[in-house]
mmCIF file of C-alpha atoms in Angstrom:
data_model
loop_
_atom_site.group_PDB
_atom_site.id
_atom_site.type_symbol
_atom_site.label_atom_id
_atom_site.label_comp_id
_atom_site.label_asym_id
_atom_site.label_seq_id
_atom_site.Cartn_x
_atom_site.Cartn_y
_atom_site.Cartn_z
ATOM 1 C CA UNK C 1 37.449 -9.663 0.793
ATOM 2 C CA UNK C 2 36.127 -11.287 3.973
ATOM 3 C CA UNK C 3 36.394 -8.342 6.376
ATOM 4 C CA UNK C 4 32.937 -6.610 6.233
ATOM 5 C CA UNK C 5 32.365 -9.853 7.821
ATOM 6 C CA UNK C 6 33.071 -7.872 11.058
ATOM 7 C CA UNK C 7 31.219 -5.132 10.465
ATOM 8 C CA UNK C 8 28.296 -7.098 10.008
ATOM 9 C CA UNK C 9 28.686 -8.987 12.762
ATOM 10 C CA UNK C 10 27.963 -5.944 14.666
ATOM 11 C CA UNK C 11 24.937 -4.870 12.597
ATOM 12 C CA UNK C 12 26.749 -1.452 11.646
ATOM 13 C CA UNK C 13 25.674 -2.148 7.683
ATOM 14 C CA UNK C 14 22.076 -1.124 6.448
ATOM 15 C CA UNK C 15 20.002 -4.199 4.891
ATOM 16 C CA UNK C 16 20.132 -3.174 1.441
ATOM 17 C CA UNK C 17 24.076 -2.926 1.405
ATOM 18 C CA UNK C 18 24.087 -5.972 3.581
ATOM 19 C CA UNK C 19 22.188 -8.588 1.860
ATOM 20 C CA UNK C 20 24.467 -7.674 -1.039
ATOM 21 C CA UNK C 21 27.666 -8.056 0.465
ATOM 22 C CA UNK C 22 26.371 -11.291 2.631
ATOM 23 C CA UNK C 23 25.084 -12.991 -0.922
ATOM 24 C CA UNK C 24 28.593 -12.573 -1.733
ATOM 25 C CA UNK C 25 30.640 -13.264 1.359
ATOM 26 C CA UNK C 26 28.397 -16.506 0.924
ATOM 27 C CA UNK C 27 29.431 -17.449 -2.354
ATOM 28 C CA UNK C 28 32.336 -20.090 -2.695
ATOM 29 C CA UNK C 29 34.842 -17.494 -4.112
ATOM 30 C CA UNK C 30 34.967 -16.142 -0.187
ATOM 31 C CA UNK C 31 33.426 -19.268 1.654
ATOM 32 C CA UNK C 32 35.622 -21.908 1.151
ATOM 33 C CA UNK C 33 33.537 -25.777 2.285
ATOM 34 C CA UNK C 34 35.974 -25.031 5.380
ATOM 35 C CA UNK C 35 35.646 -21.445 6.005
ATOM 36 C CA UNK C 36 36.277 -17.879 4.700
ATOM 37 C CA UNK C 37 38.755 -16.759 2.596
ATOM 38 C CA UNK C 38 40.546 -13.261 3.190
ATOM 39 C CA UNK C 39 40.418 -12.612 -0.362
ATOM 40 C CA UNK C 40 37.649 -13.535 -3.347
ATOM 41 C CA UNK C 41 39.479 -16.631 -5.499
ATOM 42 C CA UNK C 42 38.235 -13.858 -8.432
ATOM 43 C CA UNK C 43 40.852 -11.195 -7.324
ATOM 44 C CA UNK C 44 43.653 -11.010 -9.746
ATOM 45 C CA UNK C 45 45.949 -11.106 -6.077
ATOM 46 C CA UNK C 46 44.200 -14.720 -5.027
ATOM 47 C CA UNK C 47 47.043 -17.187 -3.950
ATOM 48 C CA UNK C 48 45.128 -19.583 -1.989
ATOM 49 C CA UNK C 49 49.182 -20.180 0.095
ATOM 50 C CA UNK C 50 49.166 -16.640 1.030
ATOM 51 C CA UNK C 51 48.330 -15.328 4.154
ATOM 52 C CA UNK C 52 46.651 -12.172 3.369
ATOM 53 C CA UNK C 53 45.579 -12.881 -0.233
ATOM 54 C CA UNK C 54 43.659 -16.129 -0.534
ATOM 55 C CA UNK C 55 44.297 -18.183 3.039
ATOM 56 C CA UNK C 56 41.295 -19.540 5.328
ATOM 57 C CA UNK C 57 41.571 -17.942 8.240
ATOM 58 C CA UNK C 58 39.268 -19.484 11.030
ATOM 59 C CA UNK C 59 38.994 -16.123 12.902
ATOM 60 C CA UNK C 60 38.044 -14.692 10.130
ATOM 61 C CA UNK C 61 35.069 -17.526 8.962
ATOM 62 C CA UNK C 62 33.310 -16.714 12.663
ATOM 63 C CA UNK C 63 33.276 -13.314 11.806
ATOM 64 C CA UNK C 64 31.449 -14.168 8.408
ATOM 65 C CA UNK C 65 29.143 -16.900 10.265
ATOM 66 C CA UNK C 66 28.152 -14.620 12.956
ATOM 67 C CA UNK C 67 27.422 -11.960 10.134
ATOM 68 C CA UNK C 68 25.414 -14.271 8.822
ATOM 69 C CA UNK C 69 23.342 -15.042 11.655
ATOM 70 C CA UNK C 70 23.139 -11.192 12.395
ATOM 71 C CA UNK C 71 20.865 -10.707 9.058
ATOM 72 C CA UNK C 72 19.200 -13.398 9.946
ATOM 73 C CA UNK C 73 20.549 -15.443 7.484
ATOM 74 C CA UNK C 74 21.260 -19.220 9.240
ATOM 75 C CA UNK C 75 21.721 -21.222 6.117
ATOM 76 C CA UNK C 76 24.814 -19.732 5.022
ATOM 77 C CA UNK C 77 25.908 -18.708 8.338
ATOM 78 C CA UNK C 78 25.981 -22.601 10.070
ATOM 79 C CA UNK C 79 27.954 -24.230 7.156
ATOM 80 C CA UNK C 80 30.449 -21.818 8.315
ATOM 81 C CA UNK C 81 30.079 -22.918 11.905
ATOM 82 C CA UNK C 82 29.984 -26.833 11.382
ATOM 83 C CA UNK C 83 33.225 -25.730 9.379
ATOM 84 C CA UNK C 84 34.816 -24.193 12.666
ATOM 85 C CA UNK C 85 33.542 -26.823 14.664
ATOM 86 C CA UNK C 86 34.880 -29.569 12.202
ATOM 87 C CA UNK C 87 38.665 -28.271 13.166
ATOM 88 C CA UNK C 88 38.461 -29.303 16.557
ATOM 89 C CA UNK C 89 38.709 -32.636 14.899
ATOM 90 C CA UNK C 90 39.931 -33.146 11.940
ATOM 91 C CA UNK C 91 43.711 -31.983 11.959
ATOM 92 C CA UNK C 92 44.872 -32.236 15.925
ATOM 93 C CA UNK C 93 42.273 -32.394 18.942
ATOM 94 C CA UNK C 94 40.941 -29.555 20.128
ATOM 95 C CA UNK C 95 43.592 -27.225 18.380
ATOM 96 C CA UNK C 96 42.336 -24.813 16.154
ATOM 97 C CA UNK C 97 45.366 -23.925 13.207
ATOM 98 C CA UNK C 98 46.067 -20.272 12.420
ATOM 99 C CA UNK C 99 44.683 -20.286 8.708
ATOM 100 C CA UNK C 100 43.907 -23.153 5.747
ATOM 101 C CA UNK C 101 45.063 -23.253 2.420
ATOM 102 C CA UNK C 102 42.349 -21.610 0.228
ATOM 103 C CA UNK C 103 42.554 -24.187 -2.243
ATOM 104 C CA UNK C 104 42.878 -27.747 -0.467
ATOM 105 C CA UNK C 105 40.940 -28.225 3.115
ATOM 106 C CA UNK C 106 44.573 -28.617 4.649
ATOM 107 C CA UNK C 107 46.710 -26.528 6.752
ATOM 108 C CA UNK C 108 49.767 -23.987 5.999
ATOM 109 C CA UNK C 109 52.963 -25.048 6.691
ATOM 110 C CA UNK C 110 54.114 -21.318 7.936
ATOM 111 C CA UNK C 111 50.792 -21.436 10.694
ATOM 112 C CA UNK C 112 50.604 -21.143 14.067
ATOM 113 C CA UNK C 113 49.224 -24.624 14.994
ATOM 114 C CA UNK C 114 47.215 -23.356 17.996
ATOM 115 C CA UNK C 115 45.966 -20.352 17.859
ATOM 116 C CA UNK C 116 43.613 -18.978 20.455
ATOM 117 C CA UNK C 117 41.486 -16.740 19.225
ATOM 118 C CA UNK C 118 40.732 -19.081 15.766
ATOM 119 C CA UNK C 119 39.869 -21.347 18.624
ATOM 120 C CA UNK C 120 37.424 -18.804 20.041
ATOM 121 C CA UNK C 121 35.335 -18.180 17.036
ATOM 122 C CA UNK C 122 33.917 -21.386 17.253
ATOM 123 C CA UNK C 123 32.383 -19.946 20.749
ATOM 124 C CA UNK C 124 31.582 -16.632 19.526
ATOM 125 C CA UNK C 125 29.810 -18.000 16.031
ATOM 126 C CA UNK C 126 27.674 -20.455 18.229
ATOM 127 C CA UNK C 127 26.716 -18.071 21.101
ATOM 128 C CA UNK C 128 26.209 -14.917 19.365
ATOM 129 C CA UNK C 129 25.366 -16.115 16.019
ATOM 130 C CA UNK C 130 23.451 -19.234 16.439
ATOM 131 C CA UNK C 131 21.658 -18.543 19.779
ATOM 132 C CA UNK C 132 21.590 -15.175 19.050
ATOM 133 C CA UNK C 133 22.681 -14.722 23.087
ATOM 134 C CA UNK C 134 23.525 -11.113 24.110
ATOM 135 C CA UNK C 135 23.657 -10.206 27.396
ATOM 136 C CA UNK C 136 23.951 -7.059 29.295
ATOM 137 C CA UNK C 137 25.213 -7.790 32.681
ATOM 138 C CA UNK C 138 24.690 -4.276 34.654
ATOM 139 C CA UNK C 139 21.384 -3.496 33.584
ATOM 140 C CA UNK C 140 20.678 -7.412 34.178
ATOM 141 C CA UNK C 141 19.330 -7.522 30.515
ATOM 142 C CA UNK C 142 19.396 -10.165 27.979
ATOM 143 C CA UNK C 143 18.435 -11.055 24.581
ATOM 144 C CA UNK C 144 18.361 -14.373 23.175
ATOM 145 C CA UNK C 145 17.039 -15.293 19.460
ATOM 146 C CA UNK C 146 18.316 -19.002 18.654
ATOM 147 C CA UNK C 147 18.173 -19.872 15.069
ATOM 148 C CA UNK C 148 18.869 -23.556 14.854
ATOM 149 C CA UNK C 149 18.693 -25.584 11.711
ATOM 150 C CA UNK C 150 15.258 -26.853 10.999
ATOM 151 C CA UNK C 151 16.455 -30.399 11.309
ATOM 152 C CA UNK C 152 17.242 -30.406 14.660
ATOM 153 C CA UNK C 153 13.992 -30.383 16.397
ATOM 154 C CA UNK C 154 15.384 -29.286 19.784
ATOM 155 C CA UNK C 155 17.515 -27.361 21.150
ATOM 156 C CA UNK C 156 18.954 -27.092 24.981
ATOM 157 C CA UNK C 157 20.997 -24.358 26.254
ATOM 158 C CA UNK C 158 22.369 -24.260 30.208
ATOM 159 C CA UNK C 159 23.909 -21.948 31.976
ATOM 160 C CA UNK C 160 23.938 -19.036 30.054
ATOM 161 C CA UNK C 161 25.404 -16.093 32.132
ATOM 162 C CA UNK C 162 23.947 -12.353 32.877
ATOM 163 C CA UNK C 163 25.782 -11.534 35.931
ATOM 164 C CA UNK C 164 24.815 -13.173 38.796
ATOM 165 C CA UNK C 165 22.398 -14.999 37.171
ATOM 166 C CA UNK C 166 21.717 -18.495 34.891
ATOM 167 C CA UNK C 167 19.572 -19.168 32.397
ATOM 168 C CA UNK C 168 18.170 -22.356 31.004
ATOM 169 C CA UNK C 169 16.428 -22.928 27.256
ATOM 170 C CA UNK C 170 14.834 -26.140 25.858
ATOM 171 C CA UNK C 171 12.784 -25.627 22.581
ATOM 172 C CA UNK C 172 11.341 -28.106 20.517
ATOM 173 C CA UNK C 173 9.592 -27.698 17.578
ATOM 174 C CA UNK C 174 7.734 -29.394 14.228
ATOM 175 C CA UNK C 175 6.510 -28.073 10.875
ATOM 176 C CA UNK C 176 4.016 -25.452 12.449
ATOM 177 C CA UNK C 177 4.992 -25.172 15.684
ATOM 178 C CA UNK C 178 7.049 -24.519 18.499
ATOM 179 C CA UNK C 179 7.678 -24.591 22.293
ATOM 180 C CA UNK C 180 9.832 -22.992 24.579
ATOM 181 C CA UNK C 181 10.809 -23.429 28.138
ATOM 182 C CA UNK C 182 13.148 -20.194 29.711
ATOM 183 C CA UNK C 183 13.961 -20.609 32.934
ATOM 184 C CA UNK C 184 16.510 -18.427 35.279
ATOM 185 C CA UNK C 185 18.664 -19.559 38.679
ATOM 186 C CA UNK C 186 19.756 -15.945 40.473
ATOM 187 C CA UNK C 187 18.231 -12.423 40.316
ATOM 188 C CA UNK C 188 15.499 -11.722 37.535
ATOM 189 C CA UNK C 189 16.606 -11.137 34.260
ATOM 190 C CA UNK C 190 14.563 -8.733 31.912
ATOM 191 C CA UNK C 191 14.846 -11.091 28.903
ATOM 192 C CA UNK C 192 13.893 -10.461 24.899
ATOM 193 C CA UNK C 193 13.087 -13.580 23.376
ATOM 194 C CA UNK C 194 13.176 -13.876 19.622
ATOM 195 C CA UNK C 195 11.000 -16.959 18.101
ATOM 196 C CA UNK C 196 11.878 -17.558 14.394
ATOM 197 C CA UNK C 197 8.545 -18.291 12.417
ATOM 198 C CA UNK C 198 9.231 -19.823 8.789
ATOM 199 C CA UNK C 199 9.040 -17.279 5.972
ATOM 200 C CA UNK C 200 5.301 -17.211 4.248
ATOM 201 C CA UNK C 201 4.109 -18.607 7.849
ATOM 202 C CA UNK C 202 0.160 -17.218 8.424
ATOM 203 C CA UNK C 203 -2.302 -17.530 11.092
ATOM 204 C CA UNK C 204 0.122 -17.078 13.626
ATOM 205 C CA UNK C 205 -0.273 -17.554 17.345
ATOM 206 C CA UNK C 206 1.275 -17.536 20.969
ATOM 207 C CA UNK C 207 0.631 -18.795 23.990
ATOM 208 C CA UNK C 208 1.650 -18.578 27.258
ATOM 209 C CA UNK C 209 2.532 -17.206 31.170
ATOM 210 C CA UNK C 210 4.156 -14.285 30.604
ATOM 211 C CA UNK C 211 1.947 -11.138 29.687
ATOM 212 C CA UNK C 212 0.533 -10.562 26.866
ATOM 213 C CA UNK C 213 1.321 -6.800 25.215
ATOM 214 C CA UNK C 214 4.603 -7.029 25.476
ATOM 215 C CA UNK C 215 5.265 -9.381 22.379
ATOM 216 C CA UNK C 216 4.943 -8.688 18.286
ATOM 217 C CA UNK C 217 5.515 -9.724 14.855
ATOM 218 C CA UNK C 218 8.021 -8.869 12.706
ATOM 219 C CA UNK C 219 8.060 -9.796 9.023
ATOM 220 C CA UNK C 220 11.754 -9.584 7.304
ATOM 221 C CA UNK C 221 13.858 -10.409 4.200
ATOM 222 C CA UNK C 222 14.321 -14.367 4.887
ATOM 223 C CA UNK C 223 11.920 -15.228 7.652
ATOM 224 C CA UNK C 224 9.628 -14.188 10.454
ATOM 225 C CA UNK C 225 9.878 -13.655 14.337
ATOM 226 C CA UNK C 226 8.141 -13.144 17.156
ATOM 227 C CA UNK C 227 9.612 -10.723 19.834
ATOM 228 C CA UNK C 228 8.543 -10.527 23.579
ATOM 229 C CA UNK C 229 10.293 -8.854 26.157
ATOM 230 C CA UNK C 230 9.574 -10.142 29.921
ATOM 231 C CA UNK C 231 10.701 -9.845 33.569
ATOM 232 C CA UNK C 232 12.021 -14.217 33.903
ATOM 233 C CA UNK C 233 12.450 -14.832 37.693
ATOM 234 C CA UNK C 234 13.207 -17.922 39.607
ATOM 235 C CA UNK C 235 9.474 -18.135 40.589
ATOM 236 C CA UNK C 236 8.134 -17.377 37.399
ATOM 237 C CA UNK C 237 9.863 -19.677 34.674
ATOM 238 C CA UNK C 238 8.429 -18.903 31.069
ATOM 239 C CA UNK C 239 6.764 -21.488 29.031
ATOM 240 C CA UNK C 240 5.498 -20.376 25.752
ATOM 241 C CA UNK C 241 3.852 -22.350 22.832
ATOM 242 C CA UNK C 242 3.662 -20.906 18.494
ATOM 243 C CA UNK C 243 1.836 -22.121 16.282
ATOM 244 C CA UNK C 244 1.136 -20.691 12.545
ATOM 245 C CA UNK C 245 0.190 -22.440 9.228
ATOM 246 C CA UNK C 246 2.434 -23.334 6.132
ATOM 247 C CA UNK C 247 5.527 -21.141 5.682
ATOM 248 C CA UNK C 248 9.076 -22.941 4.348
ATOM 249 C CA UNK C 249 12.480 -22.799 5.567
ATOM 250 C CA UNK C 250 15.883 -24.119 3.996
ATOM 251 C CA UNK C 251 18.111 -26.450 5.724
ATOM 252 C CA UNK C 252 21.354 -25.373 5.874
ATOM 253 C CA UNK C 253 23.778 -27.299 3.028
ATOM 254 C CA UNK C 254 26.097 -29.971 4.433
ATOM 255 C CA UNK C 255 29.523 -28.937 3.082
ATOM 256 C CA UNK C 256 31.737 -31.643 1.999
ATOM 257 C CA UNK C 257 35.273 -31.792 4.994
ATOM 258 C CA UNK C 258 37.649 -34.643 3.908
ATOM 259 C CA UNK C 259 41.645 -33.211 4.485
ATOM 260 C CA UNK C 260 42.902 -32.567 1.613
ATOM 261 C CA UNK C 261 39.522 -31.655 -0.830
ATOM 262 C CA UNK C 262 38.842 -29.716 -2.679
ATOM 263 C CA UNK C 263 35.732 -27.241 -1.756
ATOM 264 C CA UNK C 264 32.309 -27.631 -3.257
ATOM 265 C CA UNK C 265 29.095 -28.540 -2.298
ATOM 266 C CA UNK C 266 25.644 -26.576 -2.157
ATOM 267 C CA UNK C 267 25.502 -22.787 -1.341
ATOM 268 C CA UNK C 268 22.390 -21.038 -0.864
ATOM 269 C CA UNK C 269 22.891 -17.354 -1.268
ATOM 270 C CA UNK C 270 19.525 -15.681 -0.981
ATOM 271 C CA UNK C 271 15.959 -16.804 0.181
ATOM 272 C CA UNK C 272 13.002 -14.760 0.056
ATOM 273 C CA UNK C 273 9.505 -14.518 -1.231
ATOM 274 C CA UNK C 274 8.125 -12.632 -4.284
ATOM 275 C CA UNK C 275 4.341 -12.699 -4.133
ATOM 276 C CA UNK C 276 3.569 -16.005 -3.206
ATOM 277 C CA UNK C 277 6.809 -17.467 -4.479
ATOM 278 C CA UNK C 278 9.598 -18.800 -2.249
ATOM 279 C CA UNK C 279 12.774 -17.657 -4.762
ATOM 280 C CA UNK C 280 16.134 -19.286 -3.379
ATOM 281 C CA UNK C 281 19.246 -17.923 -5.043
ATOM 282 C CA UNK C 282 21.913 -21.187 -5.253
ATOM 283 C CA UNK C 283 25.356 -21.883 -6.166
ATOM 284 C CA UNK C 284 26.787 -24.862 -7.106
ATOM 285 C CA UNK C 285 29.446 -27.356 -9.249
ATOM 286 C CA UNK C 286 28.500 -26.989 -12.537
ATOM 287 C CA UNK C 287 27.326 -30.055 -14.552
ATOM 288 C CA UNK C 288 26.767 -31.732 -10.528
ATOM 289 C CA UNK C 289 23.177 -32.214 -9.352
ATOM 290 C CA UNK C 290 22.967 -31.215 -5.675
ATOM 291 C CA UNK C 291 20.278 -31.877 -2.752
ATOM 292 C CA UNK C 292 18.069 -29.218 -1.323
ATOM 293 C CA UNK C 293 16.137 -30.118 1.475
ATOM 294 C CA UNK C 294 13.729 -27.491 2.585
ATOM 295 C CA UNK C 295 11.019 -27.836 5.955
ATOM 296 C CA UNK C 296 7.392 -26.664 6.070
ATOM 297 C CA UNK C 297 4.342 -26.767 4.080
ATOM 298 C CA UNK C 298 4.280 -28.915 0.798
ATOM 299 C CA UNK C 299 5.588 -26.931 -2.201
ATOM 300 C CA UNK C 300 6.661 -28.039 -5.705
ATOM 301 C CA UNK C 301 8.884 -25.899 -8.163
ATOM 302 C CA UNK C 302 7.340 -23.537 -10.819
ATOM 303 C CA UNK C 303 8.485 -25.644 -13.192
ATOM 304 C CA UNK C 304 6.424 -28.622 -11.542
ATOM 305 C CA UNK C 305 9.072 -30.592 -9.806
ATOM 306 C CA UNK C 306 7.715 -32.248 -6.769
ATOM 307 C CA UNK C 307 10.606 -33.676 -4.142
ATOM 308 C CA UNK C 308 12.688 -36.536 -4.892
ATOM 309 C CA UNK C 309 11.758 -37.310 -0.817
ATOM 310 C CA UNK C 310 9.739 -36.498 1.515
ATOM 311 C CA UNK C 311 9.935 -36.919 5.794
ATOM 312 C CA UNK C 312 7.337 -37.162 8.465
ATOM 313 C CA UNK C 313 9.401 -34.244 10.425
ATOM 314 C CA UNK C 314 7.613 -31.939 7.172
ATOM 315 C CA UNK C 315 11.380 -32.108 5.230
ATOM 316 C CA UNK C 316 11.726 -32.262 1.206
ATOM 317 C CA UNK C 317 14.716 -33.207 -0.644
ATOM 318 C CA UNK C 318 14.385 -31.439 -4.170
ATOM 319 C CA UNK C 319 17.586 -32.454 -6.863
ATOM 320 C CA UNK C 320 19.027 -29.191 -8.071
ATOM 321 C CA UNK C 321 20.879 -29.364 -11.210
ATOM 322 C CA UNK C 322 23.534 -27.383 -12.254
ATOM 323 C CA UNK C 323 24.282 -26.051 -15.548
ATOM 324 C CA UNK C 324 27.246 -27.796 -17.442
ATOM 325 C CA UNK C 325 30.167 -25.045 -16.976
ATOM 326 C CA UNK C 326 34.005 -25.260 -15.602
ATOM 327 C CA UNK C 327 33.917 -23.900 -11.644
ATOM 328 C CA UNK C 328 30.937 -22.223 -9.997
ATOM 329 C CA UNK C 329 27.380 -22.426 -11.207
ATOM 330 C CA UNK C 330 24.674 -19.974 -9.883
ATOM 331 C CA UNK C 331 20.511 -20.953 -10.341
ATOM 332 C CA UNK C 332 17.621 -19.659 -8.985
ATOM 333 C CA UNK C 333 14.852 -21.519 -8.169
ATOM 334 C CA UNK C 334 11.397 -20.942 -7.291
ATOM 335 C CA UNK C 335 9.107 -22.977 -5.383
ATOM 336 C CA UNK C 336 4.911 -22.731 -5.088
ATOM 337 C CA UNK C 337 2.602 -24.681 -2.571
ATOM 338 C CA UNK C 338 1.039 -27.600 -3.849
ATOM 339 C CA UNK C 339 -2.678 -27.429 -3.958
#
């Protein structure tokens, strides 16, 4: 089922239980191309029509997306978002439908065909789960750890709220490094700032105005940050500059959203490093060949596969094929640097 998605998205479940429930939560038998399911499609109760056993809801996918996010985990969480966000298009403008048929990317004809708080997720996933934004209002306290998809390149955020006060982001970054501008409008805000740093990332550095002591490095499961707490004022705005050396990061898939598919498409389930491996843990149509693009330092599979493509931005498009086999194909794949 779907619903530790909301327990997650408060950070209530320990890693080890959590990266085990999120690799499945991930998988297509919950996460649908257009959002979660409330039930697995393996459960001998699936009925992709009915509302408790097998319907998309879309309160329920930013529960799952935001969970995603919480463990730090942005490749399968923003699929889940460009799902939500993908609604406010594709069936009636800026209405967001109760729940989806788990089977077809279409709606129920027993739905509610505007329902607020499905409508809200699509806030709620993107605030808390992609900008990681959390304020605290009467202590005047915020933290904010953005997470954006590699591809992006930049990122601008106004007006985000603590109390009295407004904040401002813009942060840009490349292949090994990054830059970000905080700035404030109202009383000071005691702010935590949380810099993602590509998994396998070394020689890391910072930069900046705001005093040095106050920041450090954290190595987890799928990538690294940097974390600096720091009084932002509207006289003393916050520019900061990282830099490091190699590292990789995945780009979240692009799920297919026509009305009326089917769901497929890419899913990466797991991404870490064993020794001086990057292992990624992938699902996908079996007997299809799907595109991986990951960012960072030139790698090439154990197996010797160098990418099909290659970008000036530091991307890599690597072919992934699947296994011949009805339904859902999983494959792990392992990746080396080059040279």
């Amino acid at each position: 089922t779907a619903w530790p998605g909301t327990a997650l998205s408060f950070s209530l479940v320990g890693e080890d239980r959590a990266e085990a429930t999120l690799q499945h939560l991930a998988s297509d038998m919950i996460s649908a191309s257009w959002g979660a399911r409330l039930l697995s499609t393996q459960s001998d109760l699936y009925d992709p029509l009915h509302y408790n056993n097998g319907a998309v809801w879309p309160f329920m996918t930013g529960f799952v997306s935001w969970g995603q996010y919480r463990y730090r985990r942005p490749w399968a969480g923003f699929p889940l978002l460009r799902a939500l966000h993908g609604l406010t298009f594709d069936f009636s403008l800026g209405r967001h439908p109760e729940n989806l048929s788990g089977a077809y990317y279409q709606t129920m004809d027993a739905t509610v065909p505007h329902q607020f708080f499905a409508t809200s997720m699509l806030v709620t996933s993107l605030a808390r789960g992609l900008l990681g934004w959390e304020p605290n209002a009467p202590a005047r306290e915020a933290t904010l750890a953005p997470q954006p998809p590699p591809s992006w390149g930049s990122l601008a955020v106004e007006k985000l709220r603590v109390g009295a006060s407004k904040l401002t982001m813009l942060q840009t970054w490349g292949s090994e490094s990054a830059r970000v501008t905080l700035t404030v409008q109202g009383p000071p805000v005691e702010l935590t700032f949380v810099q993602s740093i590509p998994l396998g990332a070394r020689d890391i550095r910072i930069e900046g105005n705001v005093e040095r002591g106050g920041g450090h490095l954290e190595s987890g499961l799928h990538d690294q940050t940097y974390r600096l707490t720091f009084t932002l004022a509207e006289e003393s705005p916050a520019d900061l500059a990282f830099s490091w050396r190699g590292g990789l990061a995945p780009e979240p898939p692009e799920l297919p959203l026509t009305p009326g598919a089917k769901s497929g498409g890419l899913r990466i389930l797991d991404f870490r490093m064993e020794g001086n491996d990057w292992v990624l843990l992938l699902e996908g149509d079996g007997g299809h060949v799907h595109d991986l693009t990951l960012f960072g330092q030139k790698v090439r599979t154990t197996e010797g596969q160098m990418p099909s493509r290659a970008g000036t931005d530091g991307s890599m498009v690597f072919p992934v094929e699947f296994p011949s086999g009805a339904g859902r194909v999983k494959k792990t794949v392992r990746f080396q640097p080059v040279g």
